[in-house]
One Martini backbone bead per residue (centre of mass of N, CA, C, O) as a GRO file, in nm:
protein
  252
    1MET     BB    1   0.645   0.089   2.150
    2ALA     BB    2   0.553   0.115   1.829
    3LEU     BB    3   0.756   0.078   1.522
    4LEU     BB    4   0.725   0.217   1.181
    5ASN     BB    5   0.873   0.201   0.865
    6LEU     BB    6   0.766   0.376   0.558
    7GLY     BB    7   0.964   0.552   0.434
    8THR     BB    8   0.894   0.719   0.152
    9LEU     BB    9   0.690   0.986   0.119
   10GLY     BB   10   0.400   1.047  -0.080
   11SER     BB   11   0.108   1.110  -0.257
   12THR     BB   12   0.047   0.829  -0.183
   13PRO     BB   13  -0.128   0.694   0.044
   14VAL     BB   14  -0.083   0.580   0.370
   15VAL     BB   15  -0.256   0.298   0.521
   16LYS     BB   16  -0.377   0.243   0.873
   17ASN     BB   17  -0.601   0.015   0.956
   18ASN     BB   18  -0.711  -0.115   1.246
   19SER     BB   19  -0.573   0.004   1.484
   20ASP     BB   20  -0.402  -0.035   1.814
   21LEU     BB   21  -0.452   0.063   2.155
   22THR     BB   22  -0.316   0.004   2.476
   23THR     BB   23  -0.240   0.001   2.806
   24SER     BB   24   0.053  -0.137   2.742
   25ASP     BB   25   0.033   0.005   2.428
   26PRO     BB   26  -0.030   0.355   2.379
   27THR     BB   27   0.188   0.367   2.127
   28ASP     BB   28   0.244   0.487   1.794
   29VAL     BB   29   0.517   0.479   1.547
   30PHE     BB   30   0.589   0.669   1.243
   31GLN     BB   31   0.835   0.642   1.005
   32PHE     BB   32   0.965   0.902   0.778
   33GLN     BB   33   1.035   1.034   0.449
   34ILE     BB   34   1.149   1.333   0.277
   35SER     BB   35   1.319   1.449  -0.023
   36SER     BB   36   1.149   1.719  -0.011
   37GLY     BB   37   0.960   1.972  -0.026
   38LYS     BB   38   0.651   1.955   0.170
   39ASN     BB   39   0.328   1.834   0.242
   40ILE     BB   40   0.225   1.714   0.539
   41ASN     BB   41  -0.022   1.445   0.588
   42LEU     BB   42  -0.253   1.387   0.861
   43SER     BB   43  -0.501   1.117   0.941
   44LEU     BB   44  -0.730   1.070   1.216
   45THR     BB   45  -0.968   0.806   1.226
   46ASP     BB   46  -1.205   0.609   1.362
   47ILE     BB   47  -1.239   0.638   1.655
   48SER     BB   48  -1.345   0.488   1.906
   49ALA     BB   49  -1.608   0.481   2.086
   50GLY     BB   50  -1.536   0.664   2.384
   51ASP     BB   51  -1.266   0.768   2.275
   52ASN     BB   52  -0.905   0.874   2.264
   53ALA     BB   53  -0.686   1.038   2.019
   54ASP     BB   54  -0.357   1.137   1.921
   55ILE     BB   55  -0.136   1.360   1.723
   56ARG     BB   56   0.216   1.366   1.626
   57LEU     BB   57   0.492   1.576   1.502
   58PHE     BB   58   0.833   1.487   1.419
   59ARG     BB   59   1.169   1.559   1.399
   60ASP     BB   60   1.491   1.436   1.322
   61ALA     BB   61   1.712   1.652   1.454
   62ASN     BB   62   1.972   1.434   1.516
   63ASN     BB   63   1.990   1.192   1.311
   64ASN     BB   64   1.929   0.883   1.476
   65GLY     BB   65   1.641   0.726   1.427
   66VAL     BB   66   1.514   0.851   1.700
   67LEU     BB   67   1.262   0.906   1.933
   68ASP     BB   68   1.350   1.170   2.133
   69SER     BB   69   1.385   1.432   2.348
   70PHE     BB   70   1.505   1.621   2.132
   71ASP     BB   71   1.263   1.600   1.928
   72ARG     BB   72   1.033   1.693   2.147
   73ASN     BB   73   1.086   2.007   2.158
   74VAL     BB   74   0.955   1.987   1.861
   75GLY     BB   75   0.603   2.017   1.758
   76LEU     BB   76   0.297   1.870   1.651
   77VAL     BB   77  -0.060   1.893   1.745
   78SER     BB   78  -0.359   1.678   1.773
   79ASN     BB   79  -0.619   1.733   2.051
   80ARG     BB   80  -0.906   1.649   2.041
   81GLY     BB   81  -1.196   1.559   2.150
   82SER     BB   82  -1.252   1.260   2.184
   83ASN     BB   83  -1.338   1.102   1.857
   84GLN     BB   84  -1.220   1.307   1.689
   85ASP     BB   85  -1.072   1.411   1.434
   86GLU     BB   86  -0.734   1.423   1.315
   87ALA     BB   87  -0.490   1.689   1.207
   88ILE     BB   88  -0.197   1.732   0.987
   89ASN     BB   89  -0.053   2.028   0.808
   90PHE     BB   90   0.287   2.046   0.675
   91LYS     BB   91   0.536   2.269   0.584
   92THR     BB   92   0.849   2.130   0.454
   93SER     BB   93   1.143   1.987   0.461
   94SER     BB   94   1.360   1.767   0.438
   95GLY     BB   95   1.340   1.437   0.605
   96THR     BB   96   1.286   1.300   0.925
   97PHE     BB   97   0.989   1.143   1.066
   98PHE     BB   98   0.727   1.146   1.329
   99ALA     BB   99   0.429   0.962   1.394
  100GLU     BB  100   0.221   1.000   1.685
  101VAL     BB  101   0.007   0.768   1.843
  102SER     BB  102  -0.218   0.833   2.121
  103ARG     BB  103  -0.354   0.750   2.418
  104PHE     BB  104  -0.623   0.893   2.603
  105ALA     BB  105  -0.679   0.794   2.913
  106PRO     BB  106  -0.921   0.971   3.040
  107GLY     BB  107  -1.096   0.894   2.750
  108SER     BB  108  -1.022   0.581   2.802
  109SER     BB  109  -1.111   0.224   2.757
  110GLY     BB  110  -0.906   0.017   2.674
  111ASP     BB  111  -0.913  -0.020   2.358
  112VAL     BB  112  -0.787   0.166   2.066
  113SER     BB  113  -0.918   0.253   1.762
  114TYR     BB  114  -0.776   0.320   1.422
  115ASN     BB  115  -0.715   0.550   1.151
  116LEU     BB  116  -0.436   0.598   0.916
  117ALA     BB  117  -0.310   0.876   0.718
  118LEU     BB  118  -0.042   0.939   0.471
  119SER     BB  119   0.118   1.233   0.315
  120ALA     BB  120   0.305   1.398   0.027
  121THR     BB  121   0.276   1.701  -0.104
  122GLU     BB  122   0.301   1.968  -0.268
  123PRO     BB  123   0.404   2.272  -0.224
  124SER     BB  124   0.288   2.552  -0.148
  125GLY     BB  125   0.318   2.803  -0.413
  126THR     BB  126   0.377   2.614  -0.692
  127LEU     BB  127   0.088   2.484  -0.723
  128PRO     BB  128  -0.200   2.390  -0.756
  129ILE     BB  129  -0.445   2.260  -0.554
  130SER     BB  130  -0.430   1.969  -0.682
  131ALA     BB  131  -0.123   1.934  -0.551
  132SER     BB  132  -0.118   2.088  -0.251
  133SER     BB  133  -0.342   1.958  -0.138
  134SER     BB  134  -0.484   1.756   0.051
  135ASN     BB  135  -0.569   1.386   0.017
  136LEU     BB  136  -0.727   1.416   0.289
  137LEU     BB  137  -1.047   1.335   0.502
  138PRO     BB  138  -1.098   1.486   0.761
  139LYS     BB  139  -1.332   1.582   1.022
  140GLU     BB  140  -1.277   1.883   1.145
  141PHE     BB  141  -1.553   2.028   1.030
  142VAL     BB  142  -1.887   1.982   1.134
  143LEU     BB  143  -2.196   2.077   0.971
  144GLY     BB  144  -2.375   1.900   0.825
  145HIS     BB  145  -2.682   1.981   0.759
  146LEU     BB  146  -2.792   2.224   0.537
  147SER     BB  147  -3.045   2.468   0.666
  148GLY     BB  148  -2.846   2.716   0.613
  149ASN     BB  149  -2.653   2.971   0.680
  150ILE     BB  150  -2.284   2.961   0.695
  151THR     BB  151  -2.013   3.088   0.907
  152ARG     BB  152  -1.654   3.062   0.899
  153THR     BB  153  -1.346   3.069   1.071
  154GLY     BB  154  -0.986   3.094   0.983
  155ASN     BB  155  -0.652   2.930   0.934
  156VAL     BB  156  -0.371   2.946   0.709
  157ASN     BB  157  -0.046   2.774   0.696
  158ASN     BB  158   0.255   2.610   0.729
  159GLN     BB  159   0.113   2.453   0.995
  160ASN     BB  160  -0.183   2.484   0.822
  161THR     BB  161  -0.266   2.422   0.500
  162THR     BB  162  -0.546   2.260   0.582
  163ASP     BB  163  -0.901   2.273   0.573
  164VAL     BB  164  -1.187   2.062   0.682
  165TYR     BB  165  -1.520   2.030   0.556
  166SER     BB  166  -1.835   1.893   0.648
  167PHE     BB  167  -2.128   1.812   0.437
  168SER     BB  168  -2.487   1.831   0.355
  169LEU     BB  169  -2.746   1.743   0.117
  170GLY     BB  170  -3.063   1.757   0.017
  171PHE     BB  171  -3.347   1.756  -0.132
  172ARG     BB  172  -3.352   2.037  -0.313
  173GLU     BB  173  -3.050   2.129  -0.249
  174GLY     BB  174  -2.818   2.408  -0.214
  175VAL     BB  175  -2.479   2.563  -0.278
  176ASP     BB  176  -2.278   2.840  -0.191
  177ILE     BB  177  -1.917   2.920  -0.192
  178ARG     BB  178  -1.726   3.150   0.016
  179LEU     BB  179  -1.401   3.312   0.006
  180ASP     BB  180  -1.278   3.548   0.252
  181GLY     BB  181  -1.063   3.768   0.421
  182LEU     BB  182  -0.786   3.802   0.284
  183SER     BB  183  -0.406   3.834   0.304
  184SER     BB  184  -0.369   3.571   0.141
  185ASP     BB  185  -0.341   3.304  -0.055
  186ALA     BB  186  -0.643   3.109  -0.119
  187ASP     BB  187  -0.820   2.795  -0.158
  188ILE     BB  188  -1.084   2.588  -0.316
  189ARG     BB  189  -1.258   2.263  -0.264
  190VAL     BB  190  -1.479   2.001  -0.383
  191ILE     BB  191  -1.580   1.680  -0.237
  192ARG     BB  192  -1.669   1.339  -0.339
  193ASP     BB  193  -1.666   1.046  -0.142
  194SER     BB  194  -1.776   0.775  -0.304
  195ASN     BB  195  -1.599   0.539  -0.126
  196ASN     BB  196  -1.534   0.623   0.176
  197ASN     BB  197  -1.189   0.655   0.223
  198ARG     BB  198  -1.072   0.951   0.290
  199ILE     BB  199  -0.987   1.006  -0.018
  200VAL     BB  200  -0.860   1.174  -0.297
  201ASP     BB  201  -0.979   1.079  -0.586
  202ALA     BB  202  -1.035   1.029  -0.892
  203GLY     BB  203  -1.318   1.242  -0.967
  204GLU     BB  204  -1.393   1.390  -0.669
  205VAL     BB  205  -1.353   1.665  -0.786
  206ILE     BB  206  -1.616   1.908  -0.859
  207ALA     BB  207  -1.472   2.180  -0.742
  208SER     BB  208  -1.296   2.502  -0.800
  209SER     BB  209  -1.093   2.783  -0.651
  210ASN     BB  210  -0.797   2.992  -0.794
  211ASN     BB  211  -0.735   3.276  -0.733
  212ALA     BB  212  -0.548   3.544  -0.724
  213GLY     BB  213  -0.456   3.625  -0.435
  214ILE     BB  214  -0.720   3.806  -0.243
  215THR     BB  215  -0.933   3.696  -0.398
  216SER     BB  216  -1.220   3.574  -0.405
  217GLU     BB  217  -1.391   3.269  -0.360
  218LEU     BB  218  -1.607   3.062  -0.588
  219ILE     BB  219  -1.877   2.822  -0.543
  220SER     BB  220  -2.140   2.708  -0.753
  221ASN     BB  221  -2.411   2.502  -0.770
  222ILE     BB  222  -2.465   2.281  -0.549
  223THR     BB  223  -2.734   2.014  -0.608
  224VAL     BB  224  -2.651   1.737  -0.496
  225ARG     BB  225  -2.725   1.489  -0.317
  226GLY     BB  226  -2.515   1.472  -0.017
  227ASP     BB  227  -2.175   1.429   0.055
  228TYR     BB  228  -1.914   1.664   0.173
  229PHE     BB  229  -1.607   1.845   0.094
  230LEU     BB  230  -1.410   2.118   0.221
  231GLN     BB  231  -1.120   2.293   0.105
  232VAL     BB  232  -0.873   2.493   0.268
  233THR     BB  233  -0.585   2.646   0.100
  234GLU     BB  234  -0.278   2.730   0.099
  235PHE     BB  235  -0.055   2.917  -0.108
  236THR     BB  236   0.037   3.201   0.040
  237GLY     BB  237   0.076   3.227   0.345
  238ASN     BB  238  -0.076   3.391   0.608
  239THR     BB  239  -0.439   3.337   0.672
  240ASN     BB  240  -0.728   3.452   0.715
  241TYR     BB  241  -1.086   3.345   0.712
  242ASN     BB  242  -1.393   3.326   0.525
  243VAL     BB  243  -1.668   3.087   0.524
  244THR     BB  244  -1.957   3.056   0.304
  245PHE     BB  245  -2.281   2.896   0.329
  246ASN     BB  246  -2.527   2.917   0.073
  247GLN     BB  247  -2.840   2.815   0.112
  248PHE     BB  248  -3.075   2.650  -0.118
  249SER     BB  249  -3.349   2.612  -0.320
  250VAL     BB  250  -3.465   2.385  -0.556
  251PRO     BB  251  -3.642   2.389  -0.815
  252THR     BB  252  -3.898   2.196  -0.975
   0.00000   0.00000   0.00000
């Protein structure tokens, strides 16, 4: 098991691309610290075709600097099927943590390659979505090309602060996006990842909606052809939500 200490994690993502898991060394562990309450964001992407890898997050509960059986009693896991992107977004207090990337043996043969990004953004409920939302872009929910109206349901909370949807628009196509059905405050924003690095860089957020309370959120008139991400982010509390993509044709 390889272990790498990343030091104190901050809002600038730490990226570990082109990493490998092998049959003889099937697990990588990344240790890091956060100095105050934050949203921890982990994004596991570009898992090699035909393979499967999962990610887990543990706190160093006994403060011994080692990921041991005591720490493994409580943790978060993202273990979606095949080589789908994995994500963990967790609101927590200061401490030492371990992000464990592991090869899923029944779904993999030979080496498994992957990209990992980690960041710690400001805790939700204190600052606008621009500061508290994850700045990582895993494709958690892939909608593909929007050829009609789509509604999805979900939940954001302290153990899953952000959900990420990927979608695309074709020539002379547009979309309005509505978030409703809220019981606590949640916000949305749309990102164009222009350099395809799966990180929210400066200038890539093209629209956002952050109304107070449980008021519905709306982003209208996205009409430029291309690929997009939508983030749904908890502001305060646990809430279910409905997100609707109303696709329309743009007049000539």
